[in-house]
XYZ file of C-alpha atoms in Angstrom:
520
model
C 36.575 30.771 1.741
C 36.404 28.027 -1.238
C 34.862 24.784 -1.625
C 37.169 22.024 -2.192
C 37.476 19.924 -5.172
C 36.416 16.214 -2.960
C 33.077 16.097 -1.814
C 33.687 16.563 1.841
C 32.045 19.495 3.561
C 32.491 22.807 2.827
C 34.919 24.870 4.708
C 33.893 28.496 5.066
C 36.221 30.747 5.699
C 35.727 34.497 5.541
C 36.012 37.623 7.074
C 34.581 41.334 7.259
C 37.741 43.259 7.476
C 35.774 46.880 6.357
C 32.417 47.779 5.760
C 32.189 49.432 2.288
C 29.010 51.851 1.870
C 26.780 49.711 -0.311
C 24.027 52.813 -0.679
C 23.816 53.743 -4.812
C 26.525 56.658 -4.813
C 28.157 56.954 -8.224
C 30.882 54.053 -8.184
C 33.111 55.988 -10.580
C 32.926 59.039 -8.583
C 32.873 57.909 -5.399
C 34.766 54.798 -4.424
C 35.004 51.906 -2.104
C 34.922 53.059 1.573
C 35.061 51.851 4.478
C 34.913 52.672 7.993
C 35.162 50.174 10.724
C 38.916 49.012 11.707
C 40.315 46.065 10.140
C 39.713 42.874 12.290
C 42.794 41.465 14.651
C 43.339 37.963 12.973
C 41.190 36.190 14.326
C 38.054 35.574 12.567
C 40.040 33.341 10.712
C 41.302 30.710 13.273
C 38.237 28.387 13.970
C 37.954 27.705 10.920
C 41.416 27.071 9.988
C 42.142 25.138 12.896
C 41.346 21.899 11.143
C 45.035 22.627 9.499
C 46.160 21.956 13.258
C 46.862 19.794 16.005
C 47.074 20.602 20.129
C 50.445 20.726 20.836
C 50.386 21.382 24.493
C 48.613 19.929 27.286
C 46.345 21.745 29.650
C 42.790 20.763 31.951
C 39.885 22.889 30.600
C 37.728 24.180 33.510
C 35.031 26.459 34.010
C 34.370 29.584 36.623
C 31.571 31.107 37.608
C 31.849 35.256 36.382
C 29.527 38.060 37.743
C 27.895 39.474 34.245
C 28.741 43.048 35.417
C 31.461 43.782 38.080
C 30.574 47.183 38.477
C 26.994 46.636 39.604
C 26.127 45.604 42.871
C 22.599 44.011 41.082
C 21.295 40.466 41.001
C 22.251 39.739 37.351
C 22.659 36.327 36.302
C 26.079 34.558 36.220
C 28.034 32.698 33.415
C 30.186 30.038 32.928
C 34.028 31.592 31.382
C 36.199 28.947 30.619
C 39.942 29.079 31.537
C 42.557 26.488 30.328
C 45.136 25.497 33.033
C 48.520 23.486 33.380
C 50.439 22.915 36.318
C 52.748 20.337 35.623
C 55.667 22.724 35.484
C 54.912 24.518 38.686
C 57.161 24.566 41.441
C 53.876 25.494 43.426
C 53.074 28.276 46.021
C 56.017 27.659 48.446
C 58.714 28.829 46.284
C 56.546 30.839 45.273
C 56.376 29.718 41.612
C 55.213 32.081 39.054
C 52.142 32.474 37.239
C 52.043 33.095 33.825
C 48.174 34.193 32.520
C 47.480 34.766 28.546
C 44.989 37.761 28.518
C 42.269 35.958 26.229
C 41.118 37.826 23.098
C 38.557 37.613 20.669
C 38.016 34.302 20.013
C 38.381 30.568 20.963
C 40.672 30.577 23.816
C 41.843 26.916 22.506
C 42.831 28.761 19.814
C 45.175 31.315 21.055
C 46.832 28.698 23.467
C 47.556 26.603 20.011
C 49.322 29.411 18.538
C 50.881 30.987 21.627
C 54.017 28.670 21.773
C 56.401 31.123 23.830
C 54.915 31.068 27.050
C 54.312 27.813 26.964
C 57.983 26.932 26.011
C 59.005 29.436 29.286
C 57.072 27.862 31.619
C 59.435 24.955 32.577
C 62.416 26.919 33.097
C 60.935 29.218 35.147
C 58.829 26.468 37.219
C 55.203 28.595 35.648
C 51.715 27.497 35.832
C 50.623 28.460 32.715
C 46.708 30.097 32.491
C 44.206 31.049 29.277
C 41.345 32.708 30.439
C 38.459 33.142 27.285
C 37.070 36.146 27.550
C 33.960 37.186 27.658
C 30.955 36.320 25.202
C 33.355 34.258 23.183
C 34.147 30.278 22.033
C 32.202 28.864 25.224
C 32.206 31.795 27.697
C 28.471 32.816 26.750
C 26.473 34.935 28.970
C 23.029 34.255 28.949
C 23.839 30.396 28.341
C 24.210 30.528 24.376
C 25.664 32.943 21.665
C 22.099 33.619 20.195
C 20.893 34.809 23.559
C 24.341 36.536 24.343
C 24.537 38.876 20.816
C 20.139 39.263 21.091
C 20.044 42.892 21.236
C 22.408 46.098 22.806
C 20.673 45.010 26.197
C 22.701 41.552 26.481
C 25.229 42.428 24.607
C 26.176 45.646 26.677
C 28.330 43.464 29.143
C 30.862 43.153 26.577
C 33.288 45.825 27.518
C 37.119 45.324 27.783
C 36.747 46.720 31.226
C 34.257 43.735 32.170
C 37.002 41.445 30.288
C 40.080 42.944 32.495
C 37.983 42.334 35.893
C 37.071 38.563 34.690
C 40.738 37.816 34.852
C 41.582 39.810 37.926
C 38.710 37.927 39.824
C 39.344 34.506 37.788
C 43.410 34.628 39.351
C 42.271 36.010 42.266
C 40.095 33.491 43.557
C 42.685 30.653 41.458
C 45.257 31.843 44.261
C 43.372 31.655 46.500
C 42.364 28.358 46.163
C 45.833 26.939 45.711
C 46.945 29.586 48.683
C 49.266 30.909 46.250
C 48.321 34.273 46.844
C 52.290 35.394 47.037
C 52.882 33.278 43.379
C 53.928 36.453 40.869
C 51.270 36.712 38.118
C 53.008 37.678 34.604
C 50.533 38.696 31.853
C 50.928 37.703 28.411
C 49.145 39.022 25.241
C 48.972 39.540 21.389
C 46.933 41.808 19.150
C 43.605 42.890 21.360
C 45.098 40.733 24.005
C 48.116 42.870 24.092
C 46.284 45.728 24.504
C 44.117 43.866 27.416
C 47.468 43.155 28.770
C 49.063 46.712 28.941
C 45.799 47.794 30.123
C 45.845 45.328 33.099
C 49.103 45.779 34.538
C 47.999 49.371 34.410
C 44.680 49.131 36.129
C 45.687 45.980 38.611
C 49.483 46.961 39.157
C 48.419 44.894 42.821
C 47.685 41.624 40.496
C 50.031 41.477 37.822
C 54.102 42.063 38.379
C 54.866 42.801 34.440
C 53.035 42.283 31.250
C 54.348 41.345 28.215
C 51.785 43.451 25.150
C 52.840 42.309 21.628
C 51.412 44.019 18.730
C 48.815 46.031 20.942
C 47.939 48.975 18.788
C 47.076 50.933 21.978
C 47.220 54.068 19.943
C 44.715 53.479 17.500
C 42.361 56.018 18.789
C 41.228 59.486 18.196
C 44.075 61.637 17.609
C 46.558 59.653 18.764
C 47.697 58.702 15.490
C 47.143 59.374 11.869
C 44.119 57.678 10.817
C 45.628 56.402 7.295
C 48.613 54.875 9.447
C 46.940 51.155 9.444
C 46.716 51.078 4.866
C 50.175 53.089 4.988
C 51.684 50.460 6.529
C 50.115 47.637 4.439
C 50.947 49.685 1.246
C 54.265 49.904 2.033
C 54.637 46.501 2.416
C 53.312 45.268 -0.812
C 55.557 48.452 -2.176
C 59.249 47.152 -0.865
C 58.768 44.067 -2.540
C 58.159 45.551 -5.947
C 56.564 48.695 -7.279
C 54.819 47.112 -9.845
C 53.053 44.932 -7.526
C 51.535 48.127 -5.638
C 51.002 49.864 -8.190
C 49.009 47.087 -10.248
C 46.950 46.547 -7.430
C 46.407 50.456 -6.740
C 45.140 50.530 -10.256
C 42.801 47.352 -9.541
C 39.961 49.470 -7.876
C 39.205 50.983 -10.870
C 39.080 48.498 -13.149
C 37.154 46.626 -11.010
C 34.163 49.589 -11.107
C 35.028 49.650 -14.275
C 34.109 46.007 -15.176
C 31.081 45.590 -12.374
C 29.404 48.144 -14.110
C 29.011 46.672 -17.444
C 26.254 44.766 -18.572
C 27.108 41.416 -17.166
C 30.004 42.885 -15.361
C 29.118 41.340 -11.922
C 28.868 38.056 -13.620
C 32.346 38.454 -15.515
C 33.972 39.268 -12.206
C 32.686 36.030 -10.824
C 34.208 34.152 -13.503
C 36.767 36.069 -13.351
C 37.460 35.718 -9.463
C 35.879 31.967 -9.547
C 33.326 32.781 -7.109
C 31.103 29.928 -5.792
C 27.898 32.185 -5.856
C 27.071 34.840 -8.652
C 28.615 38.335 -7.451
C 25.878 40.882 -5.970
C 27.602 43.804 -5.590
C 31.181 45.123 -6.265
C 31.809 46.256 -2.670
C 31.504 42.133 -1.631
C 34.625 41.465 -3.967
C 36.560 44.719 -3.258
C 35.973 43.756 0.784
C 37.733 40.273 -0.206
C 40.554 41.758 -1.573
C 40.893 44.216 0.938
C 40.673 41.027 3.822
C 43.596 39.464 1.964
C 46.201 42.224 1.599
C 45.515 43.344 5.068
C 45.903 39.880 6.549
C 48.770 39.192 4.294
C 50.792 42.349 6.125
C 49.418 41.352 9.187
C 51.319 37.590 8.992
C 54.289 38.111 6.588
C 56.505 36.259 8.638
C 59.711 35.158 7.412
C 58.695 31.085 7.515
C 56.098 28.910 6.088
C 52.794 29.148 8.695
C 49.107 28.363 8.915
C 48.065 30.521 11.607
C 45.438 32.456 8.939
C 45.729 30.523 5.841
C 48.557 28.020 4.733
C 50.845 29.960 3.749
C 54.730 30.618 2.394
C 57.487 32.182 4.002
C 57.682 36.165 3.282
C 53.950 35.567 1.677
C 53.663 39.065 0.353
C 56.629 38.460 -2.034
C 55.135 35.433 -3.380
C 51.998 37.291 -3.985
C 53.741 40.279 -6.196
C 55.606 37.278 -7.923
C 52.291 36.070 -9.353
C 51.250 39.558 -9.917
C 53.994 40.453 -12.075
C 55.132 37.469 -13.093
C 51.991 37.365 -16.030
C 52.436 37.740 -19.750
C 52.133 41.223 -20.867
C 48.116 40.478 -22.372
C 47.234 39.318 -19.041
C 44.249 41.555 -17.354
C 44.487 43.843 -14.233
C 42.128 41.801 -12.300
C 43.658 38.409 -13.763
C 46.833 39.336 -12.438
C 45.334 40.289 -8.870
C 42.987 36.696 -8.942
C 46.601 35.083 -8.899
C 48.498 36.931 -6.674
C 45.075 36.960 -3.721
C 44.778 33.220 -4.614
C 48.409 32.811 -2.867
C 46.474 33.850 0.322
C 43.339 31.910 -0.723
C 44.179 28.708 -2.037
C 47.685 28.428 -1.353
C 47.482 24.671 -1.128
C 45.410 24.509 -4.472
C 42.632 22.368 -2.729
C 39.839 25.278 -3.984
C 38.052 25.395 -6.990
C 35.871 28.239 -5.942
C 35.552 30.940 -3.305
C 32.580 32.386 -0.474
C 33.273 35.906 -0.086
C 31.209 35.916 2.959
C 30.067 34.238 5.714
C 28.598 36.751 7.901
C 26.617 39.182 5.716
C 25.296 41.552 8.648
C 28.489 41.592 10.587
C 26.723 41.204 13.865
C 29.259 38.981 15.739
C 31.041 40.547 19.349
C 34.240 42.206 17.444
C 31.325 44.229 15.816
C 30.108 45.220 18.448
C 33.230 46.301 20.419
C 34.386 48.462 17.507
C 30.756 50.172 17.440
C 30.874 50.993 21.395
C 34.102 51.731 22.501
C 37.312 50.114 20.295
C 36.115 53.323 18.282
C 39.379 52.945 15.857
C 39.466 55.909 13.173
C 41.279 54.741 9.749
C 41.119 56.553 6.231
C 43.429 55.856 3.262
C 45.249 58.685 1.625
C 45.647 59.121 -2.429
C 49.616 58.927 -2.599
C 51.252 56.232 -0.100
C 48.175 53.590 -0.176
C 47.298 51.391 -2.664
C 43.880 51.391 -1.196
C 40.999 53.531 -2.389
C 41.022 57.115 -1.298
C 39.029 57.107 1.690
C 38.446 60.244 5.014
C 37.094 58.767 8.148
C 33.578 59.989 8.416
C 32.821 59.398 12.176
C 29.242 60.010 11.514
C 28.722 57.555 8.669
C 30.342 55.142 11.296
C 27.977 56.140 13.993
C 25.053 55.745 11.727
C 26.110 52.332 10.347
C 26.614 51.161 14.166
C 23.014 52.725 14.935
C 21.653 50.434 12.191
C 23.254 47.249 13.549
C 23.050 47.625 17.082
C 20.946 50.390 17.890
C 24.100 52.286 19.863
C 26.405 55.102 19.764
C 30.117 54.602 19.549
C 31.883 56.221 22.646
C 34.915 56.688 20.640
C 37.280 58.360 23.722
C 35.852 56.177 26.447
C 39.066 53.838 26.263
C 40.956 56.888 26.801
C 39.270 58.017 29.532
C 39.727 54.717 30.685
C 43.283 53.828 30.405
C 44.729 56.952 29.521
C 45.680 58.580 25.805
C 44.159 62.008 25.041
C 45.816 64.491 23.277
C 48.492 64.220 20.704
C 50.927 61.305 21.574
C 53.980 63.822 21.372
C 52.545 65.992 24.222
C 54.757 64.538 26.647
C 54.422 66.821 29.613
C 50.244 66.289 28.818
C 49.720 64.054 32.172
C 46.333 62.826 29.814
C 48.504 61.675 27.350
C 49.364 57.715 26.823
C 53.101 58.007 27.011
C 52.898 60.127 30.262
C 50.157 57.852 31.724
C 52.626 54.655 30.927
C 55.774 56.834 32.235
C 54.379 58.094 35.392
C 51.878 55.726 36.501
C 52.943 52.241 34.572
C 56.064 49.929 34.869
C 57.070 46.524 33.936
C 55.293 46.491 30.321
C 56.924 45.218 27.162
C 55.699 46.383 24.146
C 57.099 44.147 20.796
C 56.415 45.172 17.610
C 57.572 44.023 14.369
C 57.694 46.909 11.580
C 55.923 44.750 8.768
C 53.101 44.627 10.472
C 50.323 47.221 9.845
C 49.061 47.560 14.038
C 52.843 48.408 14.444
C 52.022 52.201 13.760
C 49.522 52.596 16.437
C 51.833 50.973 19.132
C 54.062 51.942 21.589
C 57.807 51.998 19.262
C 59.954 53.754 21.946
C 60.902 53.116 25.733
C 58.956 55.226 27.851
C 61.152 54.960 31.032
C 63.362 51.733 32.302
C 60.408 49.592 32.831
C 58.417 50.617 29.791
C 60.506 49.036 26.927
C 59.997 49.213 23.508
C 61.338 46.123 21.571
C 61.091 46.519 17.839
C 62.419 44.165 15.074
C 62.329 45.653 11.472
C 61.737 42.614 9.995
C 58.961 40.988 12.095
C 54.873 40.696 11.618
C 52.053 40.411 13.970
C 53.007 39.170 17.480
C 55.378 36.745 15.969
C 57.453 36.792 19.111
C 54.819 34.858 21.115
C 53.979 32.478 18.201
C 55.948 28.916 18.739
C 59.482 28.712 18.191
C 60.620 26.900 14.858
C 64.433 25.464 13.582
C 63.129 28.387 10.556
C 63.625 31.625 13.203
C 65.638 34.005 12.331
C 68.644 35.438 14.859
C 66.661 38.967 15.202
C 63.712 36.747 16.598
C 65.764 34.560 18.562
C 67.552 37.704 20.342
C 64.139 39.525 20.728
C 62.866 37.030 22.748
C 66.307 36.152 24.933
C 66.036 40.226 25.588
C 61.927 39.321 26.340
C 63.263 36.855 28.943
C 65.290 38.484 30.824
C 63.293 41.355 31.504
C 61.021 39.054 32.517
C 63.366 37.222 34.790
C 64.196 41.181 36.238
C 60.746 41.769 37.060
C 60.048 38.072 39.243
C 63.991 38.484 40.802
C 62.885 41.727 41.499
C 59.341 41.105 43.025
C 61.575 38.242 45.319
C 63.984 40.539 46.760
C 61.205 42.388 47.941
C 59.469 39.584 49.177
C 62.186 38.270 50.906
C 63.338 41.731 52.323
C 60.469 42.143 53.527
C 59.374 39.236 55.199
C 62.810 39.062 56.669
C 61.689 42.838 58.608
């Protein structure tokens, strides 16, 4: 997102959290909007990965997928990598446990790095620990290559979560199979999308997976399911507990910034103003910055220094209002809010300037999945955001994803597939999500911490015995699967001893049975 002061290459890091309508509506009338979800942080990690080192050891290997399950066609094949270790594994005679990490949008390298908790469980309960990639991402590439892969709506059309889920039923299948350790207990694991993947798998292959562990898997974030402005609420309210000021300097930034971009030379001011590494274009390019940060700065306000986005302090969102409000009185509006974003940006100080963007058309696979079927409506509402006032206009969306991909969002094909329709307080609906999870699910944790903005579209009560809601106030995105640290808090440390033993339930559980029945 900057370019450092040295001379060594330039790191680009950005992300397309909205789309804003870039058409020439009145800007003072009409503001910012956007449509698309925000991103799952992820965009992000590649790029900041330099910042880290592999701290776990694992075999990378490759497996040859069908490009459509569903088809009984001659379509071509492609290589999905999977990352493996066995050297806890008591192996299939026990039988030891399985322990698979349902691969999300991304770099699977990446989500291993930064998914310390199973890896810390698998020696105590004698695992083999498995990252499948999924599909038509980091080196799983249909079609051989990424260009070929994201052509056109043709080759990118395999990219489905359902396609995703049977990659890693086949991929564990045939693994077992292999290592005859088709009786070895498979327990899912999964943050974020992969969360969702995860709750969705133990739902469609109960036969393959015992449990599933779904952290931060906004599973709700669908039509009607939940109020569209729940996502910015959240974020708002955030920024808002640690001081109203804060909030309510940045709810009054929007303006000012039309107000300044429309000036004679306003557009160059604001990239003075911002220290932008290219002159400004548009106003919607900065406003989409400043959006990325706030929402990513909800998303990982965890309690402890980390680098899994940016470099970043403990509690960042407090450090943030601190330089917002922390200005003499004659400092600007958008002054104030260049210090308090630069705590996400440039928290190290290594920057001198910033890239807003590094992907102007937004045509990568996260695109496309939100313009087919991860249809998720959001909107921001006058009085509890700090955002822009914005409805959800379903058919701006559509058109927007016509103009990209040539293709019309499904948006209640994910509910037809796993189950949601209807208000989520219709309990006796048998379409509805909670019923679906109550009467046809089991063995599913879903942990959620409160700070985080995805919280509000997630599952935040048990549904039955086996459907258990664990929810810390305190926490952020999927920090209970993130490595531990000596910096954890108790409420962590007890959400994830309660995480553990219902785990340890559902494999004493799936033994007994076993045993009972091979002993008839």
């Amino acid at each position: 997102m900057a370019k450092p002061r040295h001379n060594s290459l330039i790191i680009v890091i950005s992300i397309i959290i909205v789309i804003f309508i870039s058409s020439s509506f009145s800007l003072a009338s009409q503001p910012f909007k956007f449509r698309r979800a925000p991103r799952f942080p992820v965009k992000f990690s590649h790029q900041a990965r330099p910042h880290l080192q592999q701290q776990y050891r694992y075999d990378t290997r490759y497996f040859w997928q069908r490009l459509d399950h569903f088809s009984f066609a001659d379509h071509p094949r492609f290589l999905q990598r999977y990352l493996i270790n066995t050297e806890h594994w008591v192996g299939p005679n026990r039988p030891g446990p399985i322990f698979l990490y349902c691969g999300n949008e991304g770099d699977i390298d990446w989500f291993a790095t930064n998914t310390g908790f199973v890896w810390e469980l698998a020696p105590s309960f004698g695992a083999m620990v498995v990252f499948p990639e999924h599909r038509y991402y980091g080196e799983s590439m249909p079609y051989g290559s990424q260009e070929e892969a994201y052509k056109n709506a043709t080759t990118l059309s395999y990219l489905t979560a359902e396609q995703a889920l049977a990659d890693f039923a086949v991929l564990i299948t045939d693994l077992k199979r292999n290592l005859t350790a088709e009786a070895c207990p498979v327990v899912l694991f999964g943050g974020s999308y992969g969360g969702m993947l995860a709750a969705w798998m133990r739902l469609k292959y109960p036969h393959i997976a015992i449990g599933a562990l779904a952290s931060s898997a906004p599973i709700l974030q669908f039509e009607d399911l939940v109020p569209p402005e729940t996502f910015y609420n959240i974020v708002s309210n955030d920024f808002k507990r640690e001081s109203t000021s804060c909030f309510n300097t940045i709810k009054e930034s929007w303006g000012e910034l039309i107000s300044v971009g429309q000036k004679e030379n306003g557009l160059i001011e604001l990239t003075k103003t911002f220290r932008l590494c290219r002159d400004l274009m548009k106003t919607e390019d900065l406003a989409d910055w400043l959006n990325s940060a706030y929402s990513y700065l909800a998303m990982v306000d965890y309690p402890y220094p980390s680098e899994f986005m940016m470099p970043l302090p403990g509690y960042p969102i407090r450090e943030v209002c601190k330089q917002i409000d922390s200005g003499p009185e004659s400092t600007s509006i958008l002054d104030r809010i260049f210090q308090g974003v630069s705590v996400y940006y440039n928290y190290t100080g290594e920057f001198d300037c910033f890239q807003l963007d590094d992907d102007p058309h937004g045509l990568d696979g996260w695109n496309w999945q939100a313009c087919t079927e991860i249809v998720m409506p959001m909107s921001s509402d006058q009085d509890a955001s700090m955002f822009p006032t914005n409805n959800y206009n379903y058919s701006a969306f559509q058109e927007e994803c016509w103009q990209d991909f040539k293709v019309i969002p499904r948006p209640r094909w994910i509910t037809t597939q796993f189950g949601g329709h209807g208000k989520c307080d219709v309990d006796l609906d048998p379409r509805d999500i909670k019923s679906v999870l109550k009467f046809f699910g089991s063995n599913i944790i879903f942990s959620n911490g409160l700070l985080d903005p995805w919280s509000g579209s997630s599952v935040l009560q048990n549904i039955s015995e086996t459907i258990v809601a664990l929810v810390t106030k305190e926490g952020a995105h999927h920090i209970d699967l993130r490595p531990s640290t000596r910096d954890d808090p108790d409420w962590l440390k007890e959400q994830r001893a309660t995480e553990i033993k219902l785990i340890e339930g559902w494999l004493n559980s799936y033994y007994r049975e076993k045993k009972s029945t091979f002993n008839i």
